[in-house]
PDB file of C-alpha atoms and ligand atoms in Angstrom:
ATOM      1  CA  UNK A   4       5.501   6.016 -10.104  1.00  0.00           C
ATOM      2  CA  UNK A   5       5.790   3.671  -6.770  1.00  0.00           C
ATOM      3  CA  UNK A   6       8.855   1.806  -6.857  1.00  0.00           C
ATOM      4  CA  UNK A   7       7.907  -1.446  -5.135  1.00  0.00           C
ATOM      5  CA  UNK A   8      11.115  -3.415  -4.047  1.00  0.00           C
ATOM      6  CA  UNK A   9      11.673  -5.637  -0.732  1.00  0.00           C
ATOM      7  CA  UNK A  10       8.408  -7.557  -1.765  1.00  0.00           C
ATOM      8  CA  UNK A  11       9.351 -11.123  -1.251  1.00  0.00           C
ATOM      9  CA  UNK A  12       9.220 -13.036   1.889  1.00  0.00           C
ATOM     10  CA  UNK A  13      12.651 -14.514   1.889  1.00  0.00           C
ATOM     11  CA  UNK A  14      14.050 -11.000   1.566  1.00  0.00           C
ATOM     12  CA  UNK A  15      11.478  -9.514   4.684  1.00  0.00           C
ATOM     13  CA  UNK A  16      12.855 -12.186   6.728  1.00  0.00           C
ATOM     14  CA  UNK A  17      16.735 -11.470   6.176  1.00  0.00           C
ATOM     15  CA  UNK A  18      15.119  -7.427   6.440  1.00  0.00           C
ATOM     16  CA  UNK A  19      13.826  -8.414   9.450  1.00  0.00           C
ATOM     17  CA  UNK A  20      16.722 -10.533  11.163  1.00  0.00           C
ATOM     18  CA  UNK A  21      19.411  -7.937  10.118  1.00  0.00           C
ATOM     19  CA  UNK A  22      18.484  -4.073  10.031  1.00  0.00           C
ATOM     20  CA  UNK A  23      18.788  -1.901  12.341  1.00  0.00           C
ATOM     21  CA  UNK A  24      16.392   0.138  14.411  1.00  0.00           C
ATOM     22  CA  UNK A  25      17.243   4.338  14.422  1.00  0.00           C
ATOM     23  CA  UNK A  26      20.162   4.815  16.146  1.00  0.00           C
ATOM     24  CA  UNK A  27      20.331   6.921  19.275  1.00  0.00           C
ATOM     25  CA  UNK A  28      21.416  10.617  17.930  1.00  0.00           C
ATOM     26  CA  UNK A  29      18.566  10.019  14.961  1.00  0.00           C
ATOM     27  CA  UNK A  30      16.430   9.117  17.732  1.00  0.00           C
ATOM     28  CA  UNK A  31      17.406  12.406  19.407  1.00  0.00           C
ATOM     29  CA  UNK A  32      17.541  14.555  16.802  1.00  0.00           C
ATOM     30  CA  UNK A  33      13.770  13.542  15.925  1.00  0.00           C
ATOM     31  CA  UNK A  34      12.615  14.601  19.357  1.00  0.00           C
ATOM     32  CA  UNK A  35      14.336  17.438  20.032  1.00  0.00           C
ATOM     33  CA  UNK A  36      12.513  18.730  17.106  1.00  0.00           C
ATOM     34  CA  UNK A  37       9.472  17.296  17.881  1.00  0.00           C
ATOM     35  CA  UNK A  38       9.918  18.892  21.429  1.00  0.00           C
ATOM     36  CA  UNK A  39      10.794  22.094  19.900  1.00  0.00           C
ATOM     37  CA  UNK A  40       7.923  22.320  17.505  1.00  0.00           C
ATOM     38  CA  UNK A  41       5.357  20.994  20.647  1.00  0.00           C
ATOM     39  CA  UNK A  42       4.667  18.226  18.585  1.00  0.00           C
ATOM     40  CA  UNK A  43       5.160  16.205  21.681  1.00  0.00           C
ATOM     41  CA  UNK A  44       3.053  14.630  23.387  1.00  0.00           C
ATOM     42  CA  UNK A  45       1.513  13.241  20.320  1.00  0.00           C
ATOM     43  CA  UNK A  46      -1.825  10.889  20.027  1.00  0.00           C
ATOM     44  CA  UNK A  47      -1.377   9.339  16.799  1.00  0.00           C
ATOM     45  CA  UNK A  48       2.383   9.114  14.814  1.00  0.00           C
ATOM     46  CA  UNK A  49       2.636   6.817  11.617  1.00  0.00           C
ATOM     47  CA  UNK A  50       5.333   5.257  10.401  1.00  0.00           C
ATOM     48  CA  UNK A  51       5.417   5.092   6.941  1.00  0.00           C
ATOM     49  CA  UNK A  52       7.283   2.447   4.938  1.00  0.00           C
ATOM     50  CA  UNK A  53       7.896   1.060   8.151  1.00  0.00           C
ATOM     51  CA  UNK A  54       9.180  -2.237   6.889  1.00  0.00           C
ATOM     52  CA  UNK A  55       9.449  -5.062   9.545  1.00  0.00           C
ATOM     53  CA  UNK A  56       8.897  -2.007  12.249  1.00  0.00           C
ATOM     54  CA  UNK A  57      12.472  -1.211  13.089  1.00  0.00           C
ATOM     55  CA  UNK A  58      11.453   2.602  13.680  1.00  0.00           C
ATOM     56  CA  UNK A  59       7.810   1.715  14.653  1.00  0.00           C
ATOM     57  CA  UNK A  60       8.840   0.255  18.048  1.00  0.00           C
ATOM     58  CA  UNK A  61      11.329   2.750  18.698  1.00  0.00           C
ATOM     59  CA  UNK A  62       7.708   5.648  18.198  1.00  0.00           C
ATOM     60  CA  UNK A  63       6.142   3.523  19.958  1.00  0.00           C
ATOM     61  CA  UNK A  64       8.519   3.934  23.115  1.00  0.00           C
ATOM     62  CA  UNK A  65       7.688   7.997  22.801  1.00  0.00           C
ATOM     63  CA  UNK A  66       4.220   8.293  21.599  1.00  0.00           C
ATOM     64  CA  UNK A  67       0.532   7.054  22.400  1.00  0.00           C
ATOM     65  CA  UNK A  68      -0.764   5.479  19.036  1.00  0.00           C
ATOM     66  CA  UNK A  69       1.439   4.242  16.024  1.00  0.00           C
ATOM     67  CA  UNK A  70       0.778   3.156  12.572  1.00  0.00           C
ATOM     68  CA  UNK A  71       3.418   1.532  10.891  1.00  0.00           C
ATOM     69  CA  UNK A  72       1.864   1.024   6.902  1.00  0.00           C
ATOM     70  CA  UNK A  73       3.896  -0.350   3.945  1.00  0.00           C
ATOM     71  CA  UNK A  74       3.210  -1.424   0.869  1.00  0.00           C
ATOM     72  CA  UNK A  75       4.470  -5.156   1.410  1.00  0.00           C
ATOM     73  CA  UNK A  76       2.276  -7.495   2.743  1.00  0.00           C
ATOM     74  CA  UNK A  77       5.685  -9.737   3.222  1.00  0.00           C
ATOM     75  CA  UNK A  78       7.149  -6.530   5.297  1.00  0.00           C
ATOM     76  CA  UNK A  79       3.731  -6.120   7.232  1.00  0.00           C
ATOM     77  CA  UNK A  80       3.456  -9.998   7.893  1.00  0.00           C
ATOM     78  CA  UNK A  81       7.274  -9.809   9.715  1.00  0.00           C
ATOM     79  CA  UNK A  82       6.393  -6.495  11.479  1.00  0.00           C
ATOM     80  CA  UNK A  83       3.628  -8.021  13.249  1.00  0.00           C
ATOM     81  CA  UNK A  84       5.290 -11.564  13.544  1.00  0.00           C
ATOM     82  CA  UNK A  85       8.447 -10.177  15.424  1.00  0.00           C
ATOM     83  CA  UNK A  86       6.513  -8.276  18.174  1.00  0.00           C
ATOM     84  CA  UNK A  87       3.007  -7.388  19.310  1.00  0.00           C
ATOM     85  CA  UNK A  88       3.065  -4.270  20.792  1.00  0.00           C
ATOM     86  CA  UNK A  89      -0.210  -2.767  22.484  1.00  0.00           C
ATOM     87  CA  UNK A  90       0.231   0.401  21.093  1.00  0.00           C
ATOM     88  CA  UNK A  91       1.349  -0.635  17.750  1.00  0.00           C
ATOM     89  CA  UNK A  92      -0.979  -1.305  14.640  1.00  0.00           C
ATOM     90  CA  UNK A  93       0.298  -2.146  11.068  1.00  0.00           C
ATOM     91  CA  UNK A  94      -1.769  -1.417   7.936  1.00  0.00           C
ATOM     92  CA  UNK A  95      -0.835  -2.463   4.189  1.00  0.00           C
ATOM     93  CA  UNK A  96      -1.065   0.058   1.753  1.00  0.00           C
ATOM     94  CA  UNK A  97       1.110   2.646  -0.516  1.00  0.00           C
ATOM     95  CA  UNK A  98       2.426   5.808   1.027  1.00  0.00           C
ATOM     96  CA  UNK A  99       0.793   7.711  -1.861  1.00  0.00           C
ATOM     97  CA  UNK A 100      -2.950   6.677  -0.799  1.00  0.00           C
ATOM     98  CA  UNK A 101      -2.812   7.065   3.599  1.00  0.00           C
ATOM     99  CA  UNK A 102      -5.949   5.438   4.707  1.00  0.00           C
ATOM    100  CA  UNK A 103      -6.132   8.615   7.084  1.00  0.00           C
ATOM    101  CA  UNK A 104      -8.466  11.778   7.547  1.00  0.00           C
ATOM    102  CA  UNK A 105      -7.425  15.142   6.850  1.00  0.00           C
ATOM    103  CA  UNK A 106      -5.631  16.645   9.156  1.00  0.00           C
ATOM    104  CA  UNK A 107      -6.065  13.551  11.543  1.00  0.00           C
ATOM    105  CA  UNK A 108      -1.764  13.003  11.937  1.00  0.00           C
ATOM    106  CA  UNK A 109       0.118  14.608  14.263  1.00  0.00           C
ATOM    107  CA  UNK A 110       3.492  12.736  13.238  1.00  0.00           C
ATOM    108  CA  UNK A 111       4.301  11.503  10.305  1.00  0.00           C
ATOM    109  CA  UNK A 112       7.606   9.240  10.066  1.00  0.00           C
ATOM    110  CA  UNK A 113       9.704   7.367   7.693  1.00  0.00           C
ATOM    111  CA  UNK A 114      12.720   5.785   8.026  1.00  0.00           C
ATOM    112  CA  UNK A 115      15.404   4.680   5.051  1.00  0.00           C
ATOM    113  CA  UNK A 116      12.490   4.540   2.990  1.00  0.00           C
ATOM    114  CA  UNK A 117      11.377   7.676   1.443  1.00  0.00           C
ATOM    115  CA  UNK A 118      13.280   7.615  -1.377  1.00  0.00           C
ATOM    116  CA  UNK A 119      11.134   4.183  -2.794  1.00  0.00           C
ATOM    117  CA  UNK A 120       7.957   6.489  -2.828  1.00  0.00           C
ATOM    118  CA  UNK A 121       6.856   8.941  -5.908  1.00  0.00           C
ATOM    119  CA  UNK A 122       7.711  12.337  -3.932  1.00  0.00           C
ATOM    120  CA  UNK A 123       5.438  14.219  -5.195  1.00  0.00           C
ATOM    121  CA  UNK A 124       2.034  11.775  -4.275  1.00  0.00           C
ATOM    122  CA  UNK A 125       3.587  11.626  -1.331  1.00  0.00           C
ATOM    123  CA  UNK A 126       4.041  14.809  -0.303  1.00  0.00           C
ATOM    124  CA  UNK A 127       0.689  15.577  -1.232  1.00  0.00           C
ATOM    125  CA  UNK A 128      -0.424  12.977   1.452  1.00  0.00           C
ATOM    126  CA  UNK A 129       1.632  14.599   4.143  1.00  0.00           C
ATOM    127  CA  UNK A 130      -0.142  17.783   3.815  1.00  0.00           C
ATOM    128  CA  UNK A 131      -3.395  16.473   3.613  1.00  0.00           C
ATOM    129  CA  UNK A 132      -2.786  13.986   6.512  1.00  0.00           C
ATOM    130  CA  UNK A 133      -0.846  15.921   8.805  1.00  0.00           C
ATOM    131  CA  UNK A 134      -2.744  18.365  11.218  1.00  0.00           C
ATOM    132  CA  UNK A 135      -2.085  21.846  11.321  1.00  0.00           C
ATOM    133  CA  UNK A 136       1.290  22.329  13.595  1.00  0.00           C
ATOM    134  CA  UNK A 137       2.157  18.567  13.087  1.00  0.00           C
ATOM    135  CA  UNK A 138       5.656  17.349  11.974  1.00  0.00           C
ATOM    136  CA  UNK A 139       6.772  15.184   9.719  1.00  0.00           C
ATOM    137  CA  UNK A 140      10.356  13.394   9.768  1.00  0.00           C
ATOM    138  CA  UNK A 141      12.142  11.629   7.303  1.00  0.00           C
ATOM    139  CA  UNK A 142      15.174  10.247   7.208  1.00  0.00           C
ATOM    140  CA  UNK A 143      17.704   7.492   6.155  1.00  0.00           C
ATOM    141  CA  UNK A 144      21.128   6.402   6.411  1.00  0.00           C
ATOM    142  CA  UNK A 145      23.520   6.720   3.612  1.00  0.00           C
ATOM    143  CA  UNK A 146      25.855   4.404   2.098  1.00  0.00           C
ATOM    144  CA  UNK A 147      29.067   6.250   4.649  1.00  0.00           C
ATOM    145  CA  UNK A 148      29.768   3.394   6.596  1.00  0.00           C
ATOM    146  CA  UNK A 149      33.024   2.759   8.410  1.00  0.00           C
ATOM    147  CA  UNK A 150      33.885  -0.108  11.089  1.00  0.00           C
ATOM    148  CA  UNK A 151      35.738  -0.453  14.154  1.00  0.00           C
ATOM    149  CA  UNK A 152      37.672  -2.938  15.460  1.00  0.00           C
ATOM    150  CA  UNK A 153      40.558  -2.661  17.639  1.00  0.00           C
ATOM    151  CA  UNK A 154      43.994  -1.261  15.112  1.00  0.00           C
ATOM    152  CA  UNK A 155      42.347  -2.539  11.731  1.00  0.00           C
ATOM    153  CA  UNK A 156      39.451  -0.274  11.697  1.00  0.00           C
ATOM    154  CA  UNK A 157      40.952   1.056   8.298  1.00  0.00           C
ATOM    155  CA  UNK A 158      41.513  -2.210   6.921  1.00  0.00           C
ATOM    156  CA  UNK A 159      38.111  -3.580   8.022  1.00  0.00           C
ATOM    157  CA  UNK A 160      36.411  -0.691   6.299  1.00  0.00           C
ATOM    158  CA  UNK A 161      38.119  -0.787   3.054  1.00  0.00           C
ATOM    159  CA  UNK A 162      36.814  -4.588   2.808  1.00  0.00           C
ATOM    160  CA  UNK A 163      33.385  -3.658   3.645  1.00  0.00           C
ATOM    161  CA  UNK A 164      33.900  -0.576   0.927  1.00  0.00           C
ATOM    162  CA  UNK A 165      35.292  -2.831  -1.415  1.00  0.00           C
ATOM    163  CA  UNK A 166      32.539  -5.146  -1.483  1.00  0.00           C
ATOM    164  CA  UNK A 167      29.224  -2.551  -1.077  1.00  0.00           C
ATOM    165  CA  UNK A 168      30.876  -1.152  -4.434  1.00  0.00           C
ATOM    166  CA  UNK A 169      29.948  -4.193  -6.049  1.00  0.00           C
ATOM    167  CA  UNK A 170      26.750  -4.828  -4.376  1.00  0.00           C
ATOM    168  CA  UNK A 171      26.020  -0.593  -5.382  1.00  0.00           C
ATOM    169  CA  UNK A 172      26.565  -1.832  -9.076  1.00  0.00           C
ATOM    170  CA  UNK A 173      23.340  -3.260  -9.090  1.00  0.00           C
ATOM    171  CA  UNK A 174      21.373  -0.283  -7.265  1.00  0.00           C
ATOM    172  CA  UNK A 175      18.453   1.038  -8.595  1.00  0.00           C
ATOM    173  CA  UNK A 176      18.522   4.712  -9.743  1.00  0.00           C
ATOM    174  CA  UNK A 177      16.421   6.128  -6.622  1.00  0.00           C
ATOM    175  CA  UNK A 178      19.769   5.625  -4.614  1.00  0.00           C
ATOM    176  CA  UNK A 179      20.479   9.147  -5.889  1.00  0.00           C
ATOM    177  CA  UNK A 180      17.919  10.685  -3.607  1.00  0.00           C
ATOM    178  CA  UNK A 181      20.391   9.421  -0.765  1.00  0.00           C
ATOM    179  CA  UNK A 182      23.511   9.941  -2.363  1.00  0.00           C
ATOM    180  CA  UNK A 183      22.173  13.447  -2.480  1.00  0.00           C
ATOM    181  CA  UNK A 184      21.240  13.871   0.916  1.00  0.00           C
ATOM    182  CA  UNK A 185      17.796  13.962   0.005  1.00  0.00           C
ATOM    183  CA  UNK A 186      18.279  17.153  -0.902  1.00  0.00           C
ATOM    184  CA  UNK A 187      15.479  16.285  -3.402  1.00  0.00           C
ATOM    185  CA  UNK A 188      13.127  15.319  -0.769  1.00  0.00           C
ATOM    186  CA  UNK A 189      14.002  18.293   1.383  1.00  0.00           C
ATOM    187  CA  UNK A 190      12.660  21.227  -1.124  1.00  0.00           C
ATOM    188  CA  UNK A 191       9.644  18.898  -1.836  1.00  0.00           C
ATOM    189  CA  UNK A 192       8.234  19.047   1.463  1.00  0.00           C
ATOM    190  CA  UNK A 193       5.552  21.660   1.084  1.00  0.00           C
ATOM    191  CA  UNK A 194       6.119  22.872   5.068  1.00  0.00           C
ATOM    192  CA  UNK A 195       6.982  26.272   5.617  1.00  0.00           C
ATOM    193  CA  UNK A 196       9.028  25.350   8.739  1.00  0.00           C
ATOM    194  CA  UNK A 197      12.022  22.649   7.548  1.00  0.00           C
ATOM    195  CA  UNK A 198      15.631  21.504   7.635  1.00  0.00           C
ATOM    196  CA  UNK A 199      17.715  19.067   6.803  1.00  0.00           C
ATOM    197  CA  UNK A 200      20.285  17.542   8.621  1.00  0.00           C
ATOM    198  CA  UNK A 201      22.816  15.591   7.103  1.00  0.00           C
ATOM    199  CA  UNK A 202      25.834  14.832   9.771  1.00  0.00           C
ATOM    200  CA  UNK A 203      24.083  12.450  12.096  1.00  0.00           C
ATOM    201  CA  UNK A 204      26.452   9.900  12.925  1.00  0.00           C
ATOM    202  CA  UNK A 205      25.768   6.759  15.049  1.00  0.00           C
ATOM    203  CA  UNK A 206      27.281   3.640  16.280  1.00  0.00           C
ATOM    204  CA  UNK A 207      25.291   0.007  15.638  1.00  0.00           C
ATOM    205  CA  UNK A 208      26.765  -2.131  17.552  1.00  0.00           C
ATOM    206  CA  UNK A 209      26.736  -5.229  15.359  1.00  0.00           C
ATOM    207  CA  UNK A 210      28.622  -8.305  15.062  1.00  0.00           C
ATOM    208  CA  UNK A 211      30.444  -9.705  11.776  1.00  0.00           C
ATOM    209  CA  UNK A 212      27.536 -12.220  10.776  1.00  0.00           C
ATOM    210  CA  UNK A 213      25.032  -8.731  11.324  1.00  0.00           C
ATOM    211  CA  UNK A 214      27.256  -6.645   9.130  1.00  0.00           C
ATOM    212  CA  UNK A 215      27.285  -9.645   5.909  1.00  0.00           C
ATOM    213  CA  UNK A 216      23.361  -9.920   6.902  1.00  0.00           C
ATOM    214  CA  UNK A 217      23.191  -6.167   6.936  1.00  0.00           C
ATOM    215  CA  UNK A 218      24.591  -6.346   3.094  1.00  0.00           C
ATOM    216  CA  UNK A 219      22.319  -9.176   2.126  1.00  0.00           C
ATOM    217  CA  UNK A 220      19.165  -7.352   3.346  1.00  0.00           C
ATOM    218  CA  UNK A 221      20.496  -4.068   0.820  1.00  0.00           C
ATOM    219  CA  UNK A 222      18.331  -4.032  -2.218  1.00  0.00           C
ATOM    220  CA  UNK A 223      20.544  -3.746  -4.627  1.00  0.00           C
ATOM    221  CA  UNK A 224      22.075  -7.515  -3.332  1.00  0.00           C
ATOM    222  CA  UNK A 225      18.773  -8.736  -3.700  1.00  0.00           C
ATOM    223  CA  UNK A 226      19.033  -7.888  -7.440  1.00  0.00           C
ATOM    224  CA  UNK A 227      22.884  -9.373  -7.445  1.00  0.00           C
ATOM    225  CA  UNK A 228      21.233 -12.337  -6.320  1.00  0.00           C
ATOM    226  CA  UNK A 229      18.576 -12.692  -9.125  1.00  0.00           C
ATOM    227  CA  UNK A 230      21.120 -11.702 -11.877  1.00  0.00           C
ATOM    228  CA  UNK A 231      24.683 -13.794 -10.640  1.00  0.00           C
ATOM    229  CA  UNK A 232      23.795 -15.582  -7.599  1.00  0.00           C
ATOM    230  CA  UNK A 233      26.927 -17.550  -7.439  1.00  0.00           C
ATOM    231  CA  UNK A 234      28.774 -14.437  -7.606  1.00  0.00           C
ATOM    232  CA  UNK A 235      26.809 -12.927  -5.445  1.00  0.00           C
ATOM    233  CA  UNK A 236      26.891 -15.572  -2.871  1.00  0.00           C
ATOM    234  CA  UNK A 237      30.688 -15.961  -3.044  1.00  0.00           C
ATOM    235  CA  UNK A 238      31.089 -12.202  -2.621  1.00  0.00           C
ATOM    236  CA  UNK A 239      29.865 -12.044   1.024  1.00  0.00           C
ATOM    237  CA  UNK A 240      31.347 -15.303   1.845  1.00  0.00           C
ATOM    238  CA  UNK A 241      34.900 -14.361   0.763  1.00  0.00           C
ATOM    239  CA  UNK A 242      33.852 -10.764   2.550  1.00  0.00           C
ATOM    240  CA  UNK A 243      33.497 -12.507   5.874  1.00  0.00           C
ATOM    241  CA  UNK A 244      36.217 -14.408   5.408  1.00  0.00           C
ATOM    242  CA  UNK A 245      38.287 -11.094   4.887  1.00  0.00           C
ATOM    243  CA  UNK A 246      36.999  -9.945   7.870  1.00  0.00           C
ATOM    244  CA  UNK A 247      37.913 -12.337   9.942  1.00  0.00           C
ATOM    245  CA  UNK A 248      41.197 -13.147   9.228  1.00  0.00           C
ATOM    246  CA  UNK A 249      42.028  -8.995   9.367  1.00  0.00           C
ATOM    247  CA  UNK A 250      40.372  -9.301  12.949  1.00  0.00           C
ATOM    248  CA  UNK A 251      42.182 -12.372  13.551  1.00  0.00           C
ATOM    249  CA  UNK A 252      39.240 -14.284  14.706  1.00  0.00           C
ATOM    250  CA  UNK A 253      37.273 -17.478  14.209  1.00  0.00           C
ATOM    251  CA  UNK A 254      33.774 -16.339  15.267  1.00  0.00           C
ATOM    252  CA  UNK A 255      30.972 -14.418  13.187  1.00  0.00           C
ATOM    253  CA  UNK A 256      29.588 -13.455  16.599  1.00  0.00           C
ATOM    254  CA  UNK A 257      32.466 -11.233  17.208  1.00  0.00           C
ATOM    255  CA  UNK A 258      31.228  -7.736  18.286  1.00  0.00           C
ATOM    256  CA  UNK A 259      32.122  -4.903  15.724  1.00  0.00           C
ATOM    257  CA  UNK A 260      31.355  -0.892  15.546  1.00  0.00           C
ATOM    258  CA  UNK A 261      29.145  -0.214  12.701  1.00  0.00           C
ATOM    259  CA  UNK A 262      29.047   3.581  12.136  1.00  0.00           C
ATOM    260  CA  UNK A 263      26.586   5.057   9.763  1.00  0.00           C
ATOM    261  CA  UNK A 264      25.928   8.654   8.574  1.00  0.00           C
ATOM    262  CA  UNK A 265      21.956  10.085   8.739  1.00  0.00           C
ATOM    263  CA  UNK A 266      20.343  12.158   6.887  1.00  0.00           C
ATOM    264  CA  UNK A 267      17.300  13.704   8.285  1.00  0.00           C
ATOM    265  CA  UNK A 268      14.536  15.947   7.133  1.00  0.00           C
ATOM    266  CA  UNK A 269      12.459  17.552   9.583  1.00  0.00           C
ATOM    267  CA  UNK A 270       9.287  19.949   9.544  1.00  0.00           C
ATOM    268  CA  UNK A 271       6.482  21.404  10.727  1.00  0.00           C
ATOM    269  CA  UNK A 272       3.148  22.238   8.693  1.00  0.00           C
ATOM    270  CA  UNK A 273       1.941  25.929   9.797  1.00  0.00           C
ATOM    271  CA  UNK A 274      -1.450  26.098  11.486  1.00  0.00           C
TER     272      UNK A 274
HETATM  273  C1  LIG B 319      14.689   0.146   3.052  1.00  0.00           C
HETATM  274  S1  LIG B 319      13.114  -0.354   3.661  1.00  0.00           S
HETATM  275  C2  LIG B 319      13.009   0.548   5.207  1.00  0.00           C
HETATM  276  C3  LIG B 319      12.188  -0.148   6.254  1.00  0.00           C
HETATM  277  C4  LIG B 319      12.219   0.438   7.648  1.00  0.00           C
HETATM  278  N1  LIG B 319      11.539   1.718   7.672  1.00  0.00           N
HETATM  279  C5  LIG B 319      13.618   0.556   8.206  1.00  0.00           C
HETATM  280  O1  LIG B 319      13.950   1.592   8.752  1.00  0.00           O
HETATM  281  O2  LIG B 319      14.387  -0.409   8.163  1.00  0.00           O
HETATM  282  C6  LIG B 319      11.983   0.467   2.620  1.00  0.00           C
HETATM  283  C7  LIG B 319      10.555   0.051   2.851  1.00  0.00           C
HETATM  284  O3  LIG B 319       9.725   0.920   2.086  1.00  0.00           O
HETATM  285  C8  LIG B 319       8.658   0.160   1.563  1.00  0.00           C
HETATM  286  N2  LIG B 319       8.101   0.871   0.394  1.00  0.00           N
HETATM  287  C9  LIG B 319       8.675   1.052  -0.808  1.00  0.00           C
HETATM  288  N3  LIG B 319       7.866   1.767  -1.621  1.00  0.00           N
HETATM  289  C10 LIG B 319       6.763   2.055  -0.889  1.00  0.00           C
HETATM  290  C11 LIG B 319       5.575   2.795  -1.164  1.00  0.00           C
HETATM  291  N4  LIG B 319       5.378   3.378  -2.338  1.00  0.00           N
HETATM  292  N5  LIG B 319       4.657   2.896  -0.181  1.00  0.00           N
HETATM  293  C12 LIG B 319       4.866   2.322   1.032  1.00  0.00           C
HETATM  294  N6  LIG B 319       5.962   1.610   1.347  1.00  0.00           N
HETATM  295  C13 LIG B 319       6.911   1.483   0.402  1.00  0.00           C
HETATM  296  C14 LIG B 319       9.266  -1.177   1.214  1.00  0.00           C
HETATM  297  O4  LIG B 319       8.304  -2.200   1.079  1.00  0.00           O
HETATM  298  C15 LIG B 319      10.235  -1.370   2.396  1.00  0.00           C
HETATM  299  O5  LIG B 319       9.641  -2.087   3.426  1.00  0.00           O
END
């Protein structure tokens, strides 16, 4: 069963103004493999559950031809609304049914959404799609998050802790596939060649209005909103407010370290 979540506009527009593209050791990690399997160069990569194209435009920086496809015509719409990118194309449509030829993939990508996607259609799909020797890489961060700021890193990260706990009260059962590592996901890829990383650690460099908007655009808020939205509301407001008087600031544009864990599975189809 297709989980379908992030459907409505207002909450691909708060997607799109606040998440994050791959950060720079994902981004490395994914090509050194790449490299290493002579995936690279590649003609055609697809991005799959791309969202509002936060890892489309970072393929689309390394390879010749990218797909980003989701099932959200809302997500689609803000991909292709942000930036038009000559060597970027976005298609709606589930990652259970590709609209692409056997074997016809050389990459196939998805970021931070996998775990929305019934595994098993899905897998089927990437290897039908992906050519013989192609790669596939899928990954997402997990809910270890820590911040920096000057002396009260500790403190800042507690507050953020204290309130993605209550936002995680609301988040749908499929968060298991991260809170395992996708371990799941990992020994249903049907590639002989695979691994799974799961220390990838980068820095976002965010400010404190991003990191509320980065807790907004979290699913399981979405459904805090629908169920208690004063509560919900007043839980990021008084969260900001924490923030900044533990900074000892006034502005939400004040720069802060977001650090996020990765988890990344990586493979190669034989030929
Ligand atoms: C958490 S977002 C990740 C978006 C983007 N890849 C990123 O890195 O920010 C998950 C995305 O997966 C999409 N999605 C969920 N289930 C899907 C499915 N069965 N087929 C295709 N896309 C799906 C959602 O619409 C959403 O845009």
């Amino acid at each position: 069963m297709t989980t379908q979540m992030f459907e409505g506009r207002g909450h691909a527009a708060v997607y799109q103004k606040y998440r994050f593209a791959p950060g720079k050791e994902l981004q490395q990690t994914i090509l050194a493999y790449l490299q290493e399997k002579k995936a690279i160069p590649a003609e055609l990569v697809v991005d799959v559950g791309c969202g509002s194209g936060q890892g489309t435009r970072f393929l689309a920086e390394h390879f010749k031809k990218v797909v980003g496809t989701d099932i959200s015509e809302a997500q689609i719409q803000e991909a292709k609304d942000t930036s038009s990118i000559p060597n970027v194309s976005y298609l709606v449509c589930p990652a259970e049914e590709l609209p692409f030829q056997d074997a016809s993939v050389d990459v196939l990508a998805s970021f931070t959404a996998a775990h929305w996607f019934d595994i098993e259609k899905f897998m089927r799909e990437a290897q039908r799609v992906v050519r013989p020797g192609g790669c596939v890489a899928i990954s997402t961060y997990t809910v270890d998050m820590s911040l920096r700021y000057g002396d009260c890193s500790e403190k800042l990260t507690k507050i953020f802790r204290e309130c993605w706990d209550q936002i995680l009260k609301y988040a749908h059962n499929r968060l298991k596939f991260v809170l395992e590592n996708y371990k799941e996901i990992f020994e249903a890829l049907p590639f002989p060649d695979k691994k799974r990383i799961t220390d990838i650690y980068d820095k976002i460099p965010m400010t404190v209005e991003g990191v509320v908007g980065y807790l907004e655009s979290a699913s399981p808020y979405q459904t805090f909103m629908k169920n208690d939205p004063e509560a919900a509301k007043s839980l990021l407001q008084e969260t900001e407010k924490r923030m900044l008087e533990t900074m000892g600031v006034s502005s939400r544009e004040t720069p802060v370290e977001f650090w996020v864990r990765h988890v990344c599975v990586l493979g190669c189809k034989g030929q």
